[in-house]
mmCIF file of C-alpha atoms and ligand atoms in Angstrom:
data_model
loop_
_atom_site.group_PDB
_atom_site.id
_atom_site.type_symbol
_atom_site.label_atom_id
_atom_site.label_comp_id
_atom_site.label_asym_id
_atom_site.label_seq_id
_atom_site.Cartn_x
_atom_site.Cartn_y
_atom_site.Cartn_z
ATOM 1 C CA MET A 1 0.000 0.000 0.000
ATOM 2 C CA LEU A 2 1.335 3.481 -0.843
ATOM 3 C CA THR A 3 2.141 5.367 2.352
ATOM 4 C CA ARG A 4 0.101 8.485 3.055
ATOM 5 C CA ARG A 5 2.668 11.303 3.031
ATOM 6 C CA LEU A 6 1.782 13.750 5.769
ATOM 7 C CA PHE A 7 4.772 15.958 4.917
ATOM 8 C CA GLU A 8 3.122 16.615 1.540
ATOM 9 C CA GLU A 9 -0.120 17.687 3.221
ATOM 10 C CA ASN A 10 1.600 19.913 5.762
ATOM 11 C CA VAL A 11 5.365 20.149 5.654
ATOM 12 C CA LYS A 12 5.467 21.388 9.257
ATOM 13 C CA THR A 13 3.890 18.250 10.763
ATOM 14 C CA GLN A 14 6.177 17.282 13.626
ATOM 15 C CA ARG A 15 3.864 14.838 15.490
ATOM 16 C CA PHE A 16 1.321 12.431 14.115
ATOM 17 C CA GLU A 17 -0.550 9.239 14.860
ATOM 18 C CA ALA A 18 -0.394 6.163 12.636
ATOM 19 C CA ARG A 19 -0.721 2.384 12.612
ATOM 20 C CA VAL A 20 2.014 -0.189 12.008
ATOM 21 C CA LEU A 21 1.332 -2.124 8.792
ATOM 22 C CA SER A 22 4.435 -4.299 8.875
ATOM 23 C CA CYS A 23 7.700 -4.773 10.717
ATOM 24 C CA THR A 24 10.625 -6.810 9.382
ATOM 25 C CA GLU A 25 14.146 -7.360 10.657
ATOM 26 C CA GLU A 26 17.096 -6.382 8.460
ATOM 27 C CA LYS A 27 20.701 -6.775 9.657
ATOM 28 C CA GLY A 28 19.943 -6.153 13.326
ATOM 29 C CA LYS A 29 17.624 -3.215 12.587
ATOM 30 C CA TYR A 30 13.902 -3.085 11.867
ATOM 31 C CA HIS A 31 11.998 -1.729 8.874
ATOM 32 C CA ILE A 32 8.624 -0.414 9.992
ATOM 33 C CA GLU A 33 5.900 0.522 7.523
ATOM 34 C CA LEU A 34 3.122 2.848 8.747
ATOM 35 C CA ASP A 35 -0.195 3.704 7.082
ATOM 36 C CA ALA A 36 0.809 7.407 7.237
ATOM 37 C CA THR A 37 3.977 9.281 8.111
ATOM 38 C CA ALA A 38 5.474 12.750 8.460
ATOM 39 C CA PHE A 39 8.994 11.275 8.160
ATOM 40 C CA PHE A 40 10.541 12.306 4.844
ATOM 41 C CA PRO A 41 12.376 9.444 3.112
ATOM 42 C CA GLU A 42 15.840 10.057 1.697
ATOM 43 C CA GLY A 43 15.603 11.542 -1.803
ATOM 44 C CA GLY A 44 16.922 14.226 -4.153
ATOM 45 C CA GLY A 45 20.020 14.802 -2.014
ATOM 46 C CA GLN A 46 18.018 15.318 1.170
ATOM 47 C CA PRO A 47 18.690 12.750 3.910
ATOM 48 C CA GLY A 48 15.912 10.668 5.468
ATOM 49 C CA ASP A 49 14.313 12.002 8.655
ATOM 50 C CA GLN A 50 15.131 10.787 12.144
ATOM 51 C CA GLY A 51 13.029 10.840 15.298
ATOM 52 C CA GLU A 52 10.979 8.553 17.524
ATOM 53 C CA LEU A 53 7.927 6.330 17.468
ATOM 54 C CA PHE A 54 5.934 5.782 20.679
ATOM 55 C CA PRO A 55 4.018 2.469 20.640
ATOM 56 C CA GLY A 56 0.501 2.661 22.056
ATOM 57 C CA LEU A 57 0.566 6.479 21.639
ATOM 58 C CA LYS A 58 2.333 6.679 25.018
ATOM 59 C CA GLU A 59 4.684 9.643 24.778
ATOM 60 C CA ASP A 60 5.974 9.081 28.316
ATOM 61 C CA GLY A 61 6.940 5.497 27.464
ATOM 62 C CA GLU A 62 10.158 4.102 26.011
ATOM 63 C CA PRO A 63 10.433 5.356 22.405
ATOM 64 C CA VAL A 64 11.555 3.365 19.393
ATOM 65 C CA LYS A 65 14.294 5.329 17.654
ATOM 66 C CA VAL A 66 13.898 6.108 13.950
ATOM 67 C CA LEU A 67 17.480 6.102 12.646
ATOM 68 C CA ASP A 68 16.661 6.728 8.997
ATOM 69 C CA THR A 69 13.697 6.844 6.619
ATOM 70 C CA ARG A 70 13.692 5.305 3.135
ATOM 71 C CA GLU A 71 11.275 4.707 0.321
ATOM 72 C CA LYS A 72 10.729 1.819 -2.080
ATOM 73 C CA ALA A 73 8.090 2.134 -4.828
ATOM 74 C CA GLY A 74 5.920 4.605 -2.922
ATOM 75 C CA VAL A 75 6.151 2.673 0.344
ATOM 76 C CA ILE A 76 7.967 4.523 3.113
ATOM 77 C CA PHE A 77 9.745 2.483 5.762
ATOM 78 C CA HIS A 78 11.306 3.657 9.010
ATOM 79 C CA VAL A 79 14.640 2.106 9.986
ATOM 80 C CA THR A 80 14.429 1.589 13.765
ATOM 81 C CA ASP A 81 16.397 0.127 16.665
ATOM 82 C CA LYS A 82 13.473 -1.915 18.017
ATOM 83 C CA ALA A 83 10.536 -3.855 16.621
ATOM 84 C CA ILE A 84 6.865 -2.837 16.969
ATOM 85 C CA LEU A 85 4.019 -5.335 16.564
ATOM 86 C CA GLU A 86 1.891 -5.098 13.436
ATOM 87 C CA GLY A 87 -1.384 -3.299 14.121
ATOM 88 C CA THR A 88 0.028 -1.177 16.978
ATOM 89 C CA GLU A 89 -1.014 2.473 17.065
ATOM 90 C CA VAL A 90 2.037 4.742 17.315
ATOM 91 C CA LEU A 91 2.729 8.387 17.951
ATOM 92 C CA GLY A 92 5.481 9.667 15.658
ATOM 93 C CA ARG A 93 7.729 12.555 16.626
ATOM 94 C CA LEU A 94 10.310 13.992 14.249
ATOM 95 C CA ASN A 95 13.762 15.261 15.128
ATOM 96 C CA TRP A 96 12.462 18.660 14.052
ATOM 97 C CA ASP A 97 15.721 20.541 14.516
ATOM 98 C CA LYS A 98 17.454 18.280 11.983
ATOM 99 C CA ARG A 99 14.536 18.413 9.529
ATOM 100 C CA LEU A 100 14.319 22.211 9.712
ATOM 101 C CA ARG A 101 18.034 22.455 8.961
ATOM 102 C CA ASN A 102 17.545 20.142 5.970
ATOM 103 C CA MET A 103 14.648 22.263 4.689
ATOM 104 C CA GLN A 104 16.609 25.498 5.108
ATOM 105 C CA ASN A 105 19.593 24.044 3.260
ATOM 106 C CA HIS A 106 17.461 22.518 0.521
ATOM 107 C CA SER A 107 15.476 25.710 -0.159
ATOM 108 C CA GLY A 108 18.654 27.818 -0.056
ATOM 109 C CA GLU A 109 20.297 25.465 -2.525
ATOM 110 C CA HIS A 110 17.335 25.831 -4.927
ATOM 111 C CA ILE A 111 17.627 29.636 -4.959
ATOM 112 C CA LEU A 112 21.378 29.474 -5.572
ATOM 113 C CA SER A 113 21.043 26.822 -8.302
ATOM 114 C CA GLY A 114 18.237 28.860 -9.904
ATOM 115 C CA LEU A 115 20.362 32.032 -9.968
ATOM 116 C CA ILE A 116 23.364 30.236 -11.462
ATOM 117 C CA HIS A 117 21.146 28.455 -13.992
ATOM 118 C CA ALA A 118 19.572 31.781 -15.048
ATOM 119 C CA LYS A 119 22.972 33.408 -15.524
ATOM 120 C CA TYR A 120 24.961 30.551 -17.105
ATOM 121 C CA GLY A 121 22.529 27.743 -17.924
ATOM 122 C CA TYR A 122 24.532 25.320 -15.756
ATOM 123 C CA ASN A 123 22.761 22.391 -14.133
ATOM 124 C CA ASN A 124 23.020 21.132 -10.606
ATOM 125 C CA VAL A 125 24.306 17.591 -11.162
ATOM 126 C CA GLY A 126 24.978 16.618 -7.541
ATOM 127 C CA PHE A 127 23.603 17.698 -4.190
ATOM 128 C CA HIS A 128 24.761 16.402 -0.849
ATOM 129 C CA MET A 129 23.907 17.453 2.691
ATOM 130 C CA GLY A 130 26.902 16.543 4.825
ATOM 131 C CA SER A 131 27.467 17.154 8.517
ATOM 132 C CA ASP A 132 29.931 20.034 7.964
ATOM 133 C CA ALA A 133 28.605 21.541 4.760
ATOM 134 C CA VAL A 134 26.106 21.184 1.973
ATOM 135 C CA THR A 135 27.682 20.771 -1.435
ATOM 136 C CA LEU A 136 26.264 21.302 -4.887
ATOM 137 C CA ASP A 137 27.981 20.259 -8.087
ATOM 138 C CA LEU A 138 27.584 22.236 -11.301
ATOM 139 C CA ASP A 139 28.294 21.046 -14.843
ATOM 140 C CA GLY A 140 30.073 24.317 -15.673
ATOM 141 C CA VAL A 141 32.758 26.531 -14.216
ATOM 142 C CA ILE A 142 32.323 29.753 -12.269
ATOM 143 C CA ALA A 143 35.129 31.771 -10.679
ATOM 144 C CA PRO A 144 35.532 31.974 -6.881
ATOM 145 C CA GLU A 145 35.283 35.762 -7.198
ATOM 146 C CA GLU A 146 31.657 35.375 -8.275
ATOM 147 C CA LEU A 147 30.563 33.700 -5.043
ATOM 148 C CA PRO A 148 30.012 36.896 -2.991
ATOM 149 C CA GLU A 149 27.640 38.276 -5.630
ATOM 150 C CA PHE A 150 25.591 35.051 -5.729
ATOM 151 C CA GLU A 151 25.579 34.910 -1.937
ATOM 152 C CA TRP A 152 24.287 38.472 -1.774
ATOM 153 C CA GLN A 153 21.527 37.689 -4.281
ATOM 154 C CA VAL A 154 20.351 34.616 -2.351
ATOM 155 C CA ASN A 155 20.299 36.637 0.874
ATOM 156 C CA GLU A 156 18.241 39.249 -0.956
ATOM 157 C CA ALA A 157 15.716 36.557 -1.943
ATOM 158 C CA ILE A 158 15.583 35.454 1.706
ATOM 159 C CA GLU A 159 14.933 39.031 2.808
ATOM 160 C CA LYS A 160 11.989 39.288 0.379
ATOM 161 C CA ASN A 161 10.299 36.453 2.323
ATOM 162 C CA LEU A 162 8.769 34.994 -0.845
ATOM 163 C CA GLU A 163 6.326 32.120 -0.780
ATOM 164 C CA ILE A 164 7.784 28.755 -1.786
ATOM 165 C CA GLU A 165 5.072 27.085 -3.835
ATOM 166 C CA VAL A 166 4.758 23.354 -4.317
ATOM 167 C CA PHE A 167 2.348 22.161 -7.006
ATOM 168 C CA TYR A 168 1.528 19.213 -9.237
ATOM 169 C CA PRO A 169 0.896 20.288 -12.842
ATOM 170 C CA THR A 170 -0.776 18.047 -15.411
ATOM 171 C CA ARG A 171 1.352 16.769 -18.318
ATOM 172 C CA GLU A 172 -0.121 19.494 -20.502
ATOM 173 C CA GLU A 173 0.534 22.278 -18.010
ATOM 174 C CA LEU A 174 4.031 20.950 -17.500
ATOM 175 C CA GLU A 175 4.835 21.491 -21.190
ATOM 176 C CA HIS A 176 4.383 25.217 -20.685
ATOM 177 C CA ILE A 177 6.522 25.435 -17.566
ATOM 178 C CA ASP A 178 10.222 26.210 -17.828
ATOM 179 C CA TYR A 179 11.847 24.318 -14.981
ATOM 180 C CA ARG A 180 15.175 22.826 -13.892
ATOM 181 C CA SER A 181 15.945 19.167 -13.252
ATOM 182 C CA LYS A 182 13.997 17.840 -16.217
ATOM 183 C CA LYS A 183 14.121 14.079 -16.207
ATOM 184 C CA GLU A 184 11.798 11.537 -17.724
ATOM 185 C CA ILE A 185 9.689 10.940 -14.646
ATOM 186 C CA GLU A 186 6.851 8.448 -14.855
ATOM 187 C CA GLY A 187 3.747 9.698 -13.113
ATOM 188 C CA GLN A 188 3.196 12.976 -11.364
ATOM 189 C CA VAL A 189 5.913 15.661 -11.465
ATOM 190 C CA ARG A 190 6.173 17.833 -8.354
ATOM 191 C CA ILE A 191 7.264 21.409 -8.969
ATOM 192 C CA VAL A 192 8.836 23.726 -6.391
ATOM 193 C CA ARG A 193 8.716 27.401 -7.362
ATOM 194 C CA ILE A 194 10.421 30.276 -5.541
ATOM 195 C CA GLY A 195 9.138 33.484 -7.143
ATOM 196 C CA ALA A 196 11.177 34.412 -10.215
ATOM 197 C CA TYR A 197 14.302 32.864 -8.689
ATOM 198 C CA ASP A 198 13.737 29.211 -9.383
ATOM 199 C CA THR A 199 11.338 26.582 -10.695
ATOM 200 C CA CYS A 200 12.488 23.028 -10.262
ATOM 201 C CA ALA A 201 11.171 19.452 -10.226
ATOM 202 C CA CYS A 202 11.881 18.192 -6.723
ATOM 203 C CA CYS A 203 10.611 15.608 -4.227
ATOM 204 C CA GLY A 204 12.188 17.198 -1.143
ATOM 205 C CA THR A 205 10.782 19.177 1.746
ATOM 206 C CA HIS A 206 11.122 22.961 1.774
ATOM 207 C CA VAL A 207 10.390 25.826 4.143
ATOM 208 C CA GLU A 208 7.164 27.673 3.283
ATOM 209 C CA ARG A 209 8.659 31.135 2.863
ATOM 210 C CA THR A 210 12.204 32.190 1.958
ATOM 211 C CA GLY A 211 12.523 34.220 5.174
ATOM 212 C CA GLU A 212 12.630 30.935 7.109
ATOM 213 C CA ILE A 213 16.005 30.162 5.496
ATOM 214 C CA ARG A 214 17.332 33.129 7.536
ATOM 215 C CA LEU A 215 20.684 33.393 5.756
ATOM 216 C CA ILE A 216 23.075 31.688 3.362
ATOM 217 C CA LYS A 217 26.858 31.552 3.538
ATOM 218 C CA LEU A 218 28.896 30.255 0.616
ATOM 219 C CA LEU A 219 31.997 28.636 2.100
ATOM 220 C CA GLY A 220 34.059 27.889 -0.980
ATOM 221 C CA LEU A 221 34.429 26.410 -4.401
ATOM 222 C CA GLN A 222 36.625 23.743 -5.961
ATOM 223 C CA ASN A 223 37.018 22.249 -9.415
ATOM 224 C CA TYR A 224 35.058 19.024 -9.691
ATOM 225 C CA LYS A 225 34.532 16.672 -12.656
ATOM 226 C CA GLY A 226 34.847 19.378 -15.303
ATOM 227 C CA GLY A 227 32.609 21.754 -13.340
ATOM 228 C CA VAL A 228 32.724 23.101 -9.801
ATOM 229 C CA ARG A 229 31.577 22.005 -6.362
ATOM 230 C CA ILE A 230 30.238 24.792 -4.138
ATOM 231 C CA SER A 231 30.135 24.373 -0.344
ATOM 232 C CA MET A 232 27.435 26.304 1.464
ATOM 233 C CA LEU A 233 25.452 26.521 4.690
ATOM 234 C CA THR A 234 22.158 28.162 5.542
ATOM 235 C CA GLY A 235 20.031 29.006 8.575
ATOM 236 C CA LYS A 236 20.816 27.242 11.837
ATOM 237 C CA ASP A 237 23.759 25.375 10.297
ATOM 238 C CA ALA A 238 25.300 28.671 9.122
ATOM 239 C CA ILE A 239 24.798 30.265 12.547
ATOM 240 C CA ASP A 240 26.319 27.232 14.313
ATOM 241 C CA ASP A 241 29.241 27.337 11.897
ATOM 242 C CA TYR A 242 29.731 31.051 12.639
ATOM 243 C CA GLU A 243 29.633 30.367 16.409
ATOM 244 C CA LYS A 244 32.221 27.604 16.073
ATOM 245 C CA LYS A 245 34.551 29.692 13.918
ATOM 246 C CA HIS A 246 34.074 32.742 16.126
ATOM 247 C CA ALA A 247 35.061 30.720 19.209
ATOM 248 C CA THR A 248 38.144 29.396 17.388
ATOM 249 C CA ILE A 249 39.214 32.916 16.379
ATOM 250 C CA GLN A 250 38.596 34.172 19.938
ATOM 251 C CA GLU A 251 40.851 31.451 21.283
ATOM 252 C CA ALA A 252 43.500 32.217 18.631
ATOM 253 C CA THR A 253 43.472 35.965 19.411
ATOM 254 C CA HIS A 254 43.917 35.094 23.074
ATOM 255 C CA LEU A 255 46.805 32.668 22.413
ATOM 256 C CA LEU A 256 48.579 34.972 19.957
ATOM 257 C CA SER A 257 47.735 38.229 21.782
ATOM 258 C CA VAL A 258 46.545 39.849 18.562
ATOM 259 C CA LYS A 259 43.307 41.377 17.278
ATOM 260 C CA PRO A 260 40.861 39.099 15.395
ATOM 261 C CA ASP A 261 41.898 40.526 12.005
ATOM 262 C CA GLN A 262 45.571 39.902 12.798
ATOM 263 C CA VAL A 263 45.299 36.177 13.470
ATOM 264 C CA ASP A 264 46.755 35.236 10.074
ATOM 265 C CA SER A 265 49.754 37.588 10.400
ATOM 266 C CA GLY A 266 50.219 36.403 13.999
ATOM 267 C CA ILE A 267 50.397 32.786 12.836
ATOM 268 C CA ARG A 268 52.761 33.707 10.001
ATOM 269 C CA LYS A 269 55.134 35.358 12.467
ATOM 270 C CA LEU A 270 54.975 32.312 14.703
ATOM 271 C CA LEU A 271 55.813 30.013 11.769
ATOM 272 C CA GLU A 272 58.764 32.198 10.793
ATOM 273 C CA ALA A 273 60.072 32.187 14.365
ATOM 274 C CA ASN A 274 59.608 28.416 14.465
ATOM 275 C CA ALA A 275 61.558 27.942 11.217
ATOM 276 C CA ALA A 276 64.403 30.128 12.548
ATOM 277 C CA LEU A 277 64.547 28.088 15.763
ATOM 278 C CA LYS A 278 64.547 24.856 13.788
ATOM 279 C CA SER A 279 67.539 25.879 11.699
ATOM 280 C CA LYS A 280 69.410 26.934 14.840
ATOM 281 C CA LEU A 281 68.580 23.596 16.421
ATOM 282 C CA ILE A 282 69.836 21.702 13.379
ATOM 283 C CA ALA A 283 73.097 23.681 13.392
ATOM 284 C CA PHE A 284 73.492 22.891 17.090
ATOM 285 C CA GLN A 285 72.800 19.167 16.554
ATOM 286 C CA ARG A 286 75.361 19.052 13.752
ATOM 287 C CA GLN A 287 77.975 20.653 15.959
ATOM 288 C CA VAL A 288 77.312 18.228 18.819
ATOM 289 C CA GLY A 289 77.261 15.311 16.375
ATOM 290 C CA GLU A 290 80.591 16.395 14.916
ATOM 291 C CA GLU A 291 82.195 16.552 18.367
ATOM 292 C CA LYS A 292 80.794 13.227 19.583
ATOM 293 C CA ALA A 293 81.778 11.439 16.367
ATOM 294 C CA SER A 294 85.321 12.764 16.466
ATOM 295 C CA ALA A 295 85.671 11.636 20.110
ATOM 296 C CA VAL A 296 85.201 7.983 19.023
ATOM 297 C CA LEU A 297 88.516 6.117 19.141
ATOM 298 C CA GLU A 298 89.841 4.442 16.031
ATOM 299 C CA GLY A 299 89.114 0.694 16.071
ATOM 300 C CA THR A 300 86.262 0.822 18.643
ATOM 301 C CA LYS A 301 84.019 -2.243 18.159
ATOM 302 C CA LYS A 302 80.587 -0.843 19.083
ATOM 303 C CA VAL A 303 79.333 2.693 19.624
ATOM 304 C CA CYS A 304 75.828 3.725 20.617
ATOM 305 C CA PHE A 305 74.388 7.246 20.512
ATOM 306 C CA LEU A 306 71.156 7.722 22.443
ATOM 307 C CA GLU A 307 69.995 11.203 21.428
ATOM 308 C CA PRO A 308 66.483 12.287 22.473
ATOM 309 C CA ASN A 309 67.136 15.866 21.316
ATOM 310 C CA PHE A 310 68.206 14.969 17.786
ATOM 311 C CA GLN A 311 66.273 14.626 14.570
ATOM 312 C CA ASN A 312 66.557 11.676 12.205
ATOM 313 C CA ASP A 313 68.821 13.193 9.554
ATOM 314 C CA GLU A 314 71.265 14.701 12.038
ATOM 315 C CA LEU A 315 71.463 11.440 14.029
ATOM 316 C CA ARG A 316 72.237 9.479 10.869
ATOM 317 C CA GLU A 317 74.851 12.030 9.852
ATOM 318 C CA MET A 318 76.573 11.632 13.247
ATOM 319 C CA CYS A 319 76.489 7.828 12.995
ATOM 320 C CA ASN A 320 77.966 7.955 9.480
ATOM 321 C CA LYS A 321 80.877 10.026 10.741
ATOM 322 C CA ALA A 322 81.467 7.728 13.738
ATOM 323 C CA ALA A 323 81.370 4.662 11.452
ATOM 324 C CA VAL A 324 84.618 5.801 9.830
ATOM 325 C CA LYS A 325 86.358 4.862 13.098
ATOM 326 C CA ALA A 326 84.097 2.328 14.836
ATOM 327 C CA GLU A 327 83.070 -1.060 13.442
ATOM 328 C CA LEU A 328 79.388 -0.876 14.316
ATOM 329 C CA VAL A 329 77.391 2.271 15.189
ATOM 330 C CA LEU A 330 73.862 2.388 16.591
ATOM 331 C CA GLY A 331 71.874 5.639 16.742
ATOM 332 C CA LEU A 332 68.754 5.724 18.931
ATOM 333 C CA LEU A 333 66.072 8.380 18.863
ATOM 334 C CA PRO A 334 63.324 7.937 21.510
ATOM 335 C CA ILE A 335 59.943 8.923 20.032
ATOM 336 C CA ARG A 336 57.803 8.040 23.034
ATOM 337 C CA GLU A 337 58.024 5.955 26.160
ATOM 338 C CA GLY A 338 58.990 2.408 25.207
ATOM 339 C CA MET A 339 59.661 3.208 21.554
ATOM 340 C CA CYS A 340 62.779 4.307 19.650
ATOM 341 C CA GLN A 341 63.719 4.885 16.073
ATOM 342 C CA TYR A 342 67.065 3.367 15.240
ATOM 343 C CA VAL A 343 69.756 3.451 12.616
ATOM 344 C CA LEU A 344 72.539 0.863 12.490
ATOM 345 C CA ILE A 345 75.584 1.636 10.351
ATOM 346 C CA SER A 346 78.872 0.012 9.427
ATOM 347 C CA THR A 347 81.457 0.679 6.735
ATOM 348 C CA ARG A 348 83.167 -2.684 7.271
ATOM 349 C CA LYS A 349 80.550 -5.395 7.741
ATOM 350 C CA ASP A 350 77.041 -6.395 6.739
ATOM 351 C CA VAL A 351 74.750 -4.990 9.445
ATOM 352 C CA ARG A 352 71.559 -6.784 8.378
ATOM 353 C CA GLU A 353 72.046 -9.756 10.765
ATOM 354 C CA ALA A 354 72.578 -7.423 13.743
ATOM 355 C CA GLY A 355 69.488 -5.461 12.651
ATOM 356 C CA LYS A 356 67.428 -8.662 12.643
ATOM 357 C CA GLU A 357 68.683 -9.512 16.120
ATOM 358 C CA LEU A 358 67.615 -6.072 17.410
ATOM 359 C CA ASN A 359 64.210 -6.407 15.714
ATOM 360 C CA SER A 360 63.556 -9.844 17.209
ATOM 361 C CA ARG A 361 64.727 -8.798 20.691
ATOM 362 C CA PHE A 362 62.609 -5.596 20.811
ATOM 363 C CA GLN A 363 59.564 -6.400 18.593
ATOM 364 C CA GLY A 364 61.092 -4.106 15.993
ATOM 365 C CA LYS A 365 60.362 -3.298 12.392
ATOM 366 C CA GLY A 366 62.786 -2.198 9.761
ATOM 367 C CA GLY A 367 65.514 -3.208 7.344
ATOM 368 C CA GLY A 368 67.841 -1.807 4.735
ATOM 369 C CA GLN A 369 71.130 -2.493 2.985
ATOM 370 C CA PRO A 370 74.376 -4.201 4.058
ATOM 371 C CA SER A 371 75.828 -0.843 5.180
ATOM 372 C CA MET A 372 72.759 0.554 6.936
ATOM 373 C CA VAL A 373 69.468 -0.640 8.431
ATOM 374 C CA GLN A 374 66.842 1.488 10.152
ATOM 375 C CA GLY A 375 63.447 1.120 11.768
ATOM 376 C CA THR A 376 61.691 1.216 15.138
ATOM 377 C CA LEU A 377 62.191 -0.801 18.328
ATOM 378 C CA MET A 378 59.704 -1.233 21.159
ATOM 379 C CA ALA A 379 61.781 -0.470 24.263
ATOM 380 C CA ASP A 380 63.375 2.428 26.131
ATOM 381 C CA GLY A 381 66.669 3.731 24.777
ATOM 382 C CA GLU A 382 68.724 2.720 27.838
ATOM 383 C CA GLU A 383 67.547 -0.888 27.613
ATOM 384 C CA ILE A 384 68.376 -1.093 23.907
ATOM 385 C CA ARG A 385 71.763 0.517 24.471
ATOM 386 C CA SER A 386 72.710 -1.982 27.217
ATOM 387 C CA PHE A 387 71.663 -4.914 25.076
ATOM 388 C CA PHE A 388 73.526 -3.563 22.069
ATOM 389 C CA LEU A 389 76.781 -2.883 23.926
ATOM 390 C CA ASP A 390 76.801 -5.953 26.213
ATOM 391 C CA ALA A 391 74.909 -8.755 24.546
ATOM 392 C CA LEU A 392 74.515 -8.223 20.816
ATOM 393 C CA ASN A 393 76.648 -10.556 18.753
ATOM 394 C CA ALA A 394 78.503 -8.212 16.429
ATOM 395 C CA GLU A 395 80.795 -10.817 14.824
HETATM 396 ZN ZN1 LIG B 1 15.277 19.894 -4.595
#
């Protein structure tokens, strides 16, 4: 039986009563079919609604969670965490906050797509409502510099508080309507019209007037499959996004001791200072490495450098220099408690056997060539050093 679609009769229905027609288990979840529902099923880029069903119309009882809503051939089913017996009367309650956000984003996207279509004739070929942003894909290219103008125009349409009409023209009427998203649809076509801004075939839910969108913010644009992908947010999502970004900037101004509009230059200065410190540190490591390597006596059998304040390249450089005089040189760089990076070098013998012995003793990983192996070992540096100097068979 086709499900009666209460969201078509009144898009603002948040609570309703219905009867369970069927309930089947699917992969640990349940698919519940009702005789009527206000839950919108996933479609046209808009996600399926979430919410709750209360068996026996008891709103103070334990609810059955609606995790998603889908549709198959006109039958809407609710994906739930628990089963409900066939024939049970239920009270349905939507997660209205989520649905309102979806409607705001969907209506905002229509106005934007309509404006771009009117100017360039491009089509919206992909629409996705993600958790961080809504994206729309166009089959043509626009420049990033054009976004502010489009954003301003959509906000102007919102300010006009225009009615968003939904209607079902006959086949004949449809022939005289110029609309976007023309596909060969069997059966009734549903048209969503927003004043002169946009007319589009669409199955989704929309706010009733543009003012309910509140605002739109275009976040960015990237090249995508020969066209562009625009990221945007509207209404509550846009305000939440602003709050989040505002808090981040506040924190950054506090940490950097700069004004909000100086955060970027403050970070740049910090990066420059960091780079200068890094090159000083490298110079210092090289100097220390030079001194330690030259202090190694000619003909020493085994040398180990345990250097927590070194970086990889500088440690290897030091070991290479020491290997001119010593037979076998191990460099250890602790990266956290119980874990070291290592490099094992010799100019006179094949070090791969000794490397294997270290790996098997300290659950290590790594390998290399006869003259050098490197990798990681699972132990503290002191423990590895003692083993290497006292126990490792270096013959
Ligand atoms: Zn739509």
